[in-house]
Amino acid sequence: MNAQILDGKAYAQERKQKLMEEIHSLKSLTHEVPRIFSIVTGDDPASYSYATSQQKTAESVGIHYELKIFDLHSSQKDVLKLIHELNGYNDVHGIIVNKPLPANMDFKTIINAITPLKDIEGMNVLNFGRLLLGEEGIFPCTPSAALELLKSSGIGLKGKKALVIGRSEIVGKPMALLLLKEDMTVTVCHSKTIDLPSMTRQADVVIAAIGKPELVKGDWIKEGAVVIDVGINQVNGKLVGDVDFMSVRPKASYITPVPGGVGPVTAVMLMSNALKAFKIQRSII
Ligand code: NAD
């Protein structure tokens, strides 16, 4: 067997087209488009370049995007002041806080200052709580992207065994909760797990969100499993995932590549969350 590729780039393109059409038709109805505000703090070039790519994606689907940059002399109080203002603006539907933040700022304090309806990254404690309770809400983009790609394989998820490697708040934990919401039987592994390969070998679906280049090997994978690689690692100037693609592909039925897998879909999920936030705020859903 040689796994079929779950092509994130192509999927993201289709998803963007659908978003664009929906935003266009909502504009005819409401005379408005979603408007989102992205905050960059400090001088990290990665944060700025991520914001630039968000802007491109937003504008390509018809979402109005504004960027606010706080320099290194800014304080957490300055950022919180802006967030409180944006919370109160009826025509701002989503707020993004780009990471990393400078040492004088605390991500949790800042993200929790965003009103949950405008928390389009799904990182606010209330949205997290909704996910935990299995309720509807706005959920983190990367695990949502991984789930969409997994579903695009067409395999039924109900009752199957899913193994999530990684328990971070941004990927692993929400991933496990999203899979549980799909009625999967979910196991979470992490850096303290004993004998990870014996765990992965039992799984019908493996989601790797570790941050360790090509850690997951072919002989860790059950024949025919679906493997979703969330990892993004730079090795000798090349991007690689957490999965050893060459050895895993012959064992799996479906696999996501890196680059071109979960990454491009994540960017679109942020815009999908922005649209959802807009619709909730305008009582359209
Ligand atoms: P993190 O460092 O916050 O968490 C990594 C997790 O992996 C931890 O829970 C840790 O316990 C676990 N882990 C570490 N070593 C392990 C090992 N040897 N065995 C088992 N578990 C181990 O990272 P993160 O923010 O969750 O990101 C994970 C990966 O996903 C990174 O490569 C990151 O770059 C990537 N990522 C991709 C996207 C995307 O859009 N595709 C978005 C966010 C993160």
Short mmCIF file of C-alpha atoms and ligand atoms in Angstrom, two decimals:
data_model
loop_
_atom_site.label_atom_id
_atom_site.label_comp_id
_atom_site.label_asym_id
_atom_site.label_seq_id
_atom_site.Cartn_x
_atom_site.Cartn_y
_atom_site.Cartn_z
CA MET A 1 0.00 0.00 0.00
CA ASN A 2 1.12 3.54 -0.64
CA ALA A 3 -0.93 6.13 1.22
CA GLN A 4 -2.97 8.65 -0.70
CA ILE A 5 -1.87 12.19 -0.04
CA LEU A 6 -4.30 14.50 1.73
CA ASP A 7 -3.41 17.62 -0.21
CA GLY A 8 -3.79 20.58 2.16
CA LYS A 9 -3.00 23.15 -0.49
CA ALA A 10 -5.76 21.99 -2.81
CA TYR A 11 -8.19 21.58 0.09
CA ALA A 12 -7.39 25.11 1.35
CA GLN A 13 -8.03 26.50 -2.12
CA GLU A 14 -11.47 24.87 -2.30
CA ARG A 15 -12.29 26.00 1.23
CA LYS A 16 -11.24 29.58 0.40
CA GLN A 17 -13.49 29.61 -2.65
CA LYS A 18 -16.47 28.52 -0.53
CA LEU A 19 -15.70 31.14 2.12
CA MET A 20 -15.41 33.82 -0.52
CA GLU A 21 -18.80 32.90 -2.00
CA GLU A 22 -20.47 32.87 1.42
CA ILE A 23 -18.96 36.22 2.41
CA HIS A 24 -20.08 37.66 -0.91
CA SER A 25 -23.66 36.53 -0.45
CA LEU A 26 -23.73 37.70 3.18
CA LYS A 27 -22.55 41.10 1.99
CA SER A 28 -25.62 41.38 -0.23
CA LEU A 29 -27.78 40.50 2.76
CA THR A 30 -26.15 42.57 5.52
CA HIS A 31 -24.18 45.20 3.55
CA GLU A 32 -21.24 44.24 5.73
CA VAL A 33 -18.22 41.96 5.60
CA PRO A 34 -16.39 40.44 8.59
CA ARG A 35 -13.77 42.82 9.97
CA ILE A 36 -10.88 41.46 11.97
CA PHE A 37 -8.07 43.05 13.91
CA SER A 38 -4.66 41.45 14.32
CA ILE A 39 -2.21 42.49 17.03
CA VAL A 40 1.56 42.07 16.75
CA THR A 41 3.70 42.86 19.78
CA GLY A 42 7.47 43.27 19.98
CA ASP A 43 9.90 42.80 17.12
CA ASP A 44 9.77 39.10 16.27
CA PRO A 45 10.00 38.85 12.45
CA ALA A 46 8.07 35.53 12.44
CA SER A 47 5.11 37.18 14.13
CA TYR A 48 5.09 40.00 11.59
CA SER A 49 5.41 37.65 8.64
CA TYR A 50 2.58 35.47 9.98
CA ALA A 51 0.41 38.59 10.21
CA THR A 52 1.26 39.54 6.64
CA SER A 53 0.20 36.13 5.40
CA GLN A 54 -3.03 36.36 7.45
CA GLN A 55 -3.74 39.65 5.71
CA LYS A 56 -3.30 38.06 2.28
CA THR A 57 -5.62 35.18 3.15
CA ALA A 58 -8.23 37.49 4.70
CA GLU A 59 -8.31 39.83 1.72
CA SER A 60 -8.45 36.94 -0.74
CA VAL A 61 -11.78 35.83 0.77
CA GLY A 62 -13.20 39.34 1.24
CA ILE A 63 -12.55 39.81 4.97
CA HIS A 64 -11.50 43.29 6.07
CA TYR A 65 -8.18 43.00 7.94
CA GLU A 66 -6.39 45.57 10.10
CA LEU A 67 -3.04 45.25 11.79
CA LYS A 68 -1.86 46.98 14.94
CA ILE A 69 1.81 46.74 15.85
CA PHE A 70 2.96 47.46 19.40
CA ASP A 71 6.69 48.10 19.61
CA LEU A 72 9.02 46.86 22.36
CA HIS A 73 8.32 49.95 24.47
CA SER A 74 4.64 49.07 24.74
CA SER A 75 3.20 47.51 27.85
CA GLN A 76 0.60 44.84 28.45
CA LYS A 77 -1.68 47.64 29.65
CA ASP A 78 -1.47 49.27 26.20
CA VAL A 79 -2.49 46.01 24.51
CA LEU A 80 -5.32 45.39 26.97
CA LYS A 81 -6.59 48.94 26.43
CA LEU A 82 -6.85 48.31 22.68
CA ILE A 83 -8.55 44.96 23.21
CA HIS A 84 -11.15 46.53 25.50
CA GLU A 85 -11.83 49.18 22.85
CA LEU A 86 -12.12 46.56 20.08
CA ASN A 87 -14.43 44.45 22.26
CA GLY A 88 -16.80 47.40 22.32
CA TYR A 89 -16.80 48.13 18.57
CA ASN A 90 -19.87 46.64 16.93
CA ASP A 91 -18.12 46.54 13.55
CA VAL A 92 -15.05 44.55 14.69
CA HIS A 93 -15.91 40.86 14.63
CA GLY A 94 -12.62 39.14 15.40
CA ILE A 95 -9.36 39.78 17.24
CA ILE A 96 -6.07 37.90 16.78
CA VAL A 97 -3.06 38.08 19.12
CA ASN A 98 0.06 36.91 17.32
CA LYS A 99 2.71 34.97 19.20
CA PRO A 100 5.37 35.16 20.49
CA LEU A 101 4.73 38.00 22.90
CA PRO A 102 7.56 39.98 24.53
CA ALA A 103 8.63 38.93 28.03
CA ASN A 104 6.61 41.71 29.69
CA MET A 105 3.31 40.33 28.39
CA ASP A 106 1.28 37.28 29.36
CA PHE A 107 -0.55 35.49 26.52
CA LYS A 108 -3.30 34.05 28.73
CA THR A 109 -4.15 37.41 30.32
CA ILE A 110 -4.32 39.04 26.91
CA ILE A 111 -6.28 36.32 25.11
CA ASN A 112 -8.78 36.09 27.96
CA ALA A 113 -9.38 39.85 27.75
CA ILE A 114 -10.94 39.28 24.29
CA THR A 115 -14.68 38.89 24.42
CA PRO A 116 -15.27 35.18 23.60
CA LEU A 117 -17.45 35.99 20.57
CA LYS A 118 -14.48 37.79 18.96
CA ASP A 119 -11.84 35.22 19.95
CA ILE A 120 -11.34 33.82 16.46
CA GLU A 121 -8.26 31.82 17.49
CA GLY A 122 -10.44 29.85 19.91
CA MET A 123 -7.89 30.23 22.70
CA ASN A 124 -10.08 32.03 25.20
CA VAL A 125 -10.92 30.02 28.31
CA LEU A 126 -14.65 30.15 27.57
CA ASN A 127 -14.27 28.75 24.06
CA PHE A 128 -11.96 26.08 25.43
CA GLY A 129 -14.58 25.23 28.05
CA ARG A 130 -17.25 24.92 25.36
CA LEU A 131 -15.03 22.49 23.47
CA LEU A 132 -14.48 20.50 26.65
CA LEU A 133 -18.24 20.33 27.21
CA GLY A 134 -18.82 19.23 23.61
CA GLU A 135 -20.76 22.42 22.85
CA GLU A 136 -20.62 24.63 19.76
CA GLY A 137 -18.08 27.45 19.80
CA ILE A 138 -15.03 28.89 18.10
CA PHE A 139 -12.18 26.39 18.27
CA PRO A 140 -8.40 26.54 17.67
CA CYS A 141 -7.43 26.68 14.00
CA THR A 142 -4.67 24.08 13.71
CA PRO A 143 -6.56 21.15 15.23
CA SER A 144 -9.68 22.22 13.33
CA ALA A 145 -7.61 22.12 10.12
CA ALA A 146 -6.25 18.67 10.98
CA LEU A 147 -9.81 17.44 11.58
CA GLU A 148 -11.07 18.84 8.28
CA LEU A 149 -8.25 17.14 6.37
CA LEU A 150 -8.90 13.90 8.24
CA LYS A 151 -12.60 14.10 7.33
CA SER A 152 -11.70 14.82 3.71
CA SER A 153 -10.25 11.30 3.54
CA GLY A 154 -13.84 10.07 3.74
CA ILE A 155 -13.07 7.38 6.34
CA GLY A 156 -15.73 7.04 9.02
CA LEU A 157 -14.44 8.28 12.38
CA LYS A 158 -17.10 7.06 14.79
CA GLY A 159 -15.79 4.50 17.26
CA LYS A 160 -12.32 4.31 15.68
CA LYS A 161 -9.12 4.62 17.70
CA ALA A 162 -7.37 7.99 17.45
CA LEU A 163 -3.99 8.68 18.96
CA VAL A 164 -2.87 12.26 19.46
CA ILE A 165 0.84 12.77 20.13
CA GLY A 166 1.31 16.08 21.96
CA ARG A 167 -0.73 17.75 24.68
CA SER A 168 -0.14 21.46 24.06
CA GLU A 169 -2.97 23.92 24.54
CA ILE A 170 -2.74 25.10 20.96
CA VAL A 171 -2.79 21.70 19.24
CA GLY A 172 -2.75 18.43 21.22
CA LYS A 173 -5.44 19.07 23.85
CA PRO A 174 -8.03 20.72 21.59
CA MET A 175 -7.27 18.09 18.92
CA ALA A 176 -8.15 15.31 21.36
CA LEU A 177 -11.39 17.08 22.31
CA LEU A 178 -12.39 17.64 18.68
CA LEU A 179 -11.85 13.94 17.93
CA LEU A 180 -13.87 12.98 20.99
CA LYS A 181 -16.66 15.18 19.66
CA GLU A 182 -16.54 13.00 16.52
CA ASP A 183 -17.17 9.93 18.72
CA MET A 184 -13.65 8.60 18.26
CA THR A 185 -11.91 6.62 21.01
CA VAL A 186 -9.09 8.99 21.86
CA THR A 187 -5.71 8.46 23.52
CA VAL A 188 -3.27 11.31 24.18
CA CYS A 189 0.48 10.65 24.34
CA HIS A 190 3.21 13.09 25.31
CA SER A 191 6.86 13.38 26.26
CA LYS A 192 6.41 11.22 29.37
CA THR A 193 4.55 8.42 27.59
CA ILE A 194 6.25 5.05 27.98
CA ASP A 195 6.68 3.08 24.76
CA LEU A 196 5.06 5.43 22.27
CA PRO A 197 5.48 3.04 19.28
CA SER A 198 3.32 0.38 20.95
CA MET A 199 0.59 3.01 21.39
CA THR A 200 0.71 4.29 17.81
CA ARG A 201 0.56 0.72 16.44
CA GLN A 202 -2.96 0.32 17.82
CA ALA A 203 -4.36 3.49 16.29
CA ASP A 204 -6.59 3.85 13.22
CA VAL A 205 -5.74 7.55 13.13
CA VAL A 206 -2.47 9.07 14.31
CA ILE A 207 -2.14 12.83 14.76
CA ALA A 208 1.43 13.98 15.35
CA ALA A 209 1.84 17.40 17.02
CA ILE A 210 5.20 17.01 18.68
CA GLY A 211 7.76 19.39 17.22
CA LYS A 212 10.36 16.62 16.77
CA PRO A 213 11.50 16.14 13.16
CA GLU A 214 10.41 12.81 11.63
CA LEU A 215 9.99 11.12 15.00
CA VAL A 216 7.11 8.85 13.93
CA LYS A 217 8.46 5.92 11.89
CA GLY A 218 6.82 3.47 9.51
CA ASP A 219 7.10 0.51 11.89
CA TRP A 220 5.11 2.50 14.50
CA ILE A 221 2.06 2.58 12.22
CA LYS A 222 -0.73 0.04 11.81
CA GLU A 223 -1.32 -1.07 8.23
CA GLY A 224 -3.94 1.25 6.65
CA ALA A 225 -3.95 3.90 9.39
CA VAL A 226 -4.53 7.58 8.56
CA VAL A 227 -1.61 9.79 9.55
CA ILE A 228 -1.99 13.54 10.02
CA ASP A 229 1.27 15.39 10.50
CA VAL A 230 0.87 18.75 12.26
CA GLY A 231 4.60 19.25 12.85
CA ILE A 232 6.61 22.00 11.20
CA ASN A 233 10.35 21.71 11.77
CA GLN A 234 13.28 23.39 10.02
CA VAL A 235 16.06 20.90 9.28
CA ASN A 236 19.05 22.12 7.26
CA GLY A 237 16.91 24.86 5.74
CA LYS A 238 14.16 22.40 4.76
CA LEU A 239 10.69 22.05 6.29
CA VAL A 240 9.87 18.59 7.64
CA GLY A 241 7.06 17.23 9.75
CA ASP A 242 6.98 15.10 12.88
CA VAL A 243 6.38 12.04 10.71
CA ASP A 244 9.03 10.23 8.70
CA PHE A 245 7.05 10.50 5.46
CA MET A 246 9.18 8.04 3.45
CA SER A 247 8.82 5.15 5.89
CA VAL A 248 5.23 5.91 6.97
CA ARG A 249 3.66 6.36 3.53
CA PRO A 250 3.91 2.67 2.52
CA LYS A 251 2.07 1.65 5.72
CA ALA A 252 -0.69 4.27 5.87
CA SER A 253 -3.87 4.63 3.80
CA TYR A 254 -3.83 8.45 3.88
CA ILE A 255 -1.12 10.87 4.92
CA THR A 256 -0.63 14.65 5.00
CA PRO A 257 2.63 16.02 3.57
CA VAL A 258 4.81 18.72 5.13
CA PRO A 259 4.80 21.30 3.70
CA GLY A 260 1.43 21.42 1.97
CA GLY A 261 -0.68 19.55 4.51
CA VAL A 262 -2.19 20.98 7.70
CA GLY A 263 -0.39 24.36 7.40
CA PRO A 264 -2.32 25.87 4.46
CA VAL A 265 -5.66 24.69 5.88
CA THR A 266 -4.86 26.30 9.27
CA ALA A 267 -4.64 29.74 7.66
CA VAL A 268 -8.08 29.26 6.10
CA MET A 269 -9.59 28.00 9.36
CA LEU A 270 -8.78 31.34 10.96
CA MET A 271 -10.89 33.04 8.30
CA SER A 272 -13.60 30.44 8.69
CA ASN A 273 -13.65 31.27 12.42
CA ALA A 274 -13.86 34.98 11.55
CA LEU A 275 -16.90 34.30 9.39
CA LYS A 276 -18.47 32.18 12.13
CA ALA A 277 -17.86 34.97 14.68
CA PHE A 278 -19.48 37.49 12.31
CA LYS A 279 -22.51 35.25 11.81
CA ILE A 280 -22.93 34.67 15.55
CA GLN A 281 -22.66 38.41 16.25
CA ARG A 282 -25.24 39.19 13.56
CA SER A 283 -27.50 36.35 14.74
CA ILE A 284 -27.27 34.65 11.33
CA ILE A 285 -26.54 31.30 13.06
P1 NAD B 1 4.64 22.15 21.96
O1 NAD B 1 6.13 22.15 22.07
O2 NAD B 1 3.86 23.16 22.71
O3 NAD B 1 4.11 20.71 22.38
C1 NAD B 1 4.72 19.55 21.94
C2 NAD B 1 4.07 18.37 22.60
O4 NAD B 1 4.77 17.20 22.14
C3 NAD B 1 4.16 18.39 24.12
O5 NAD B 1 2.88 18.13 24.65
C4 NAD B 1 5.13 17.27 24.47
O6 NAD B 1 4.73 16.57 25.64
C5 NAD B 1 5.05 16.35 23.26
N1 NAD B 1 6.32 15.69 23.01
C6 NAD B 1 7.56 16.23 22.93
N2 NAD B 1 8.49 15.27 22.71
C7 NAD B 1 7.83 14.10 22.64
C8 NAD B 1 8.24 12.77 22.42
N3 NAD B 1 9.51 12.44 22.26
N4 NAD B 1 7.29 11.81 22.45
C9 NAD B 1 5.98 12.12 22.64
N5 NAD B 1 5.55 13.38 22.83
C10 NAD B 1 6.45 14.36 22.83
O7 NAD B 1 4.32 22.23 20.39
P2 NAD B 1 2.95 22.62 19.64
O8 NAD B 1 2.77 24.10 19.68
O9 NAD B 1 1.86 21.75 20.08
O10 NAD B 1 3.35 22.26 18.15
C11 NAD B 1 3.63 20.93 17.78
C12 NAD B 1 4.13 20.91 16.36
O11 NAD B 1 3.12 21.43 15.51
C13 NAD B 1 5.36 21.80 16.12
O12 NAD B 1 6.17 21.19 15.13
C14 NAD B 1 4.78 23.08 15.58
O13 NAD B 1 5.67 23.79 14.76
C15 NAD B 1 3.62 22.54 14.78
N6 NAD B 1 2.52 23.48 14.58
C16 NAD B 1 1.98 23.49 13.34
C17 NAD B 1 0.92 24.34 13.07
C18 NAD B 1 0.31 24.28 11.69
O14 NAD B 1 -0.42 25.17 11.33
N7 NAD B 1 0.56 23.23 10.93
C19 NAD B 1 0.44 25.20 14.05
C20 NAD B 1 0.98 25.12 15.34
C21 NAD B 1 2.03 24.25 15.58
#
